[in-house]
């Protein structure tokens, strides 16, 4: 489950969000929640990721990452985005 990609110049590594140790399900959850992806688009992302049971693993992270991102936006003074994400976190809980 490494974050490996293959491009025209060969293999490369991608970290979806933060430079730190962690699971790919958390990264995918951040991608979905921070960008406000519609459910059909999120399902397409998960299908394309092609890791067994990734959908359940991502689902377990979604409320937490929405709350985390919402708290960051609030601390940065971006209240509209914070409200969207914190509302999303509440809905997912």
Coordinates of C-alpha atoms in Angstrom, one line a residue:
X1 CA 0.0 0.0 0.0
X2 CA 2.8 2.4 -0.7
X3 CA 2.0 5.7 -2.4
X4 CA 3.7 4.6 -5.6
X5 CA 2.8 5.9 -9.0
X6 CA 4.2 5.1 -12.4
X7 CA 4.7 7.9 -14.9
X8 CA 6.3 8.3 -18.3
X9 CA 9.7 8.7 -16.7
X10 CA 9.3 5.7 -14.4
X11 CA 8.2 5.2 -10.8
X12 CA 7.6 7.9 -8.3
X13 CA 6.3 8.4 -4.8
X14 CA 3.4 10.6 -3.8
X15 CA 2.2 11.7 -0.4
X16 CA -1.4 12.9 -0.7
X17 CA -1.3 15.4 2.1
X18 CA 1.1 15.4 5.0
X19 CA 4.7 14.3 5.2
X20 CA 4.5 11.8 8.0
X21 CA 4.0 8.1 8.8
X22 CA 0.4 7.1 8.4
X23 CA -2.0 4.9 6.5
X24 CA -3.2 5.6 3.0
X25 CA -6.9 5.4 4.1
X26 CA -6.4 8.6 6.1
X27 CA -4.8 10.4 3.1
X28 CA -7.7 9.4 0.9
X29 CA -10.2 10.5 3.5
X30 CA -8.5 13.9 3.6
X31 CA -8.7 14.1 -0.2
X32 CA -12.4 13.4 -0.1
X33 CA -13.4 15.6 2.8
X34 CA -11.1 18.6 2.4
X35 CA -12.1 18.9 -1.2
X36 CA -15.8 18.3 -0.6
X37 CA -16.0 15.5 -3.1
X38 CA -19.5 14.3 -4.0
X39 CA -20.2 10.7 -3.0
X40 CA -20.2 9.5 -6.5
X41 CA -16.8 11.0 -7.1
X42 CA -15.5 9.7 -3.8
X43 CA -16.7 6.2 -4.8
X44 CA -14.7 6.6 -8.1
X45 CA -11.6 7.6 -6.2
X46 CA -11.9 4.5 -4.0
X47 CA -12.6 2.2 -6.9
X48 CA -9.5 3.6 -8.7
X49 CA -7.4 3.1 -5.7
X50 CA -8.1 -0.6 -6.0
X51 CA -7.1 -1.8 -2.5
X52 CA -9.4 -4.4 -0.9
X53 CA -11.5 -3.0 1.9
X54 CA -10.2 0.5 1.3
X55 CA -13.7 1.9 1.3
X56 CA -14.4 0.8 4.9
X57 CA -11.0 2.0 6.1
X58 CA -11.6 5.4 4.5
X59 CA -15.1 5.6 6.0
X60 CA -13.6 5.1 9.5
X61 CA -11.4 8.2 9.0
X62 CA -13.8 10.6 7.3
X63 CA -15.4 12.2 10.4
X64 CA -12.1 12.6 12.1
X65 CA -10.3 14.2 9.2
X66 CA -13.2 16.5 8.5
X67 CA -13.1 17.7 12.1
X68 CA -9.3 18.1 12.0
X69 CA -9.4 20.1 8.7
X70 CA -12.3 22.2 10.0
X71 CA -10.3 23.0 13.2
X72 CA -7.3 24.0 11.1
X73 CA -9.4 26.3 8.8
X74 CA -11.0 27.9 11.9
X75 CA -7.6 28.6 13.5
X76 CA -6.5 30.2 10.2
X77 CA -9.6 32.5 10.2
X78 CA -11.3 30.7 7.3
X79 CA -14.7 30.4 8.9
X80 CA -16.8 29.5 5.9
X81 CA -14.7 26.5 5.0
X82 CA -14.4 25.6 8.7
X83 CA -18.1 25.6 9.1
X84 CA -18.5 23.4 6.1
X85 CA -16.0 20.8 7.3
X86 CA -17.2 20.8 10.9
X87 CA -20.8 20.4 9.8
X88 CA -19.6 17.5 7.6
X89 CA -17.9 16.0 10.6
X90 CA -21.0 16.2 12.7
X91 CA -23.0 14.6 9.9
X92 CA -20.6 11.7 9.6
X93 CA -20.6 11.0 13.3

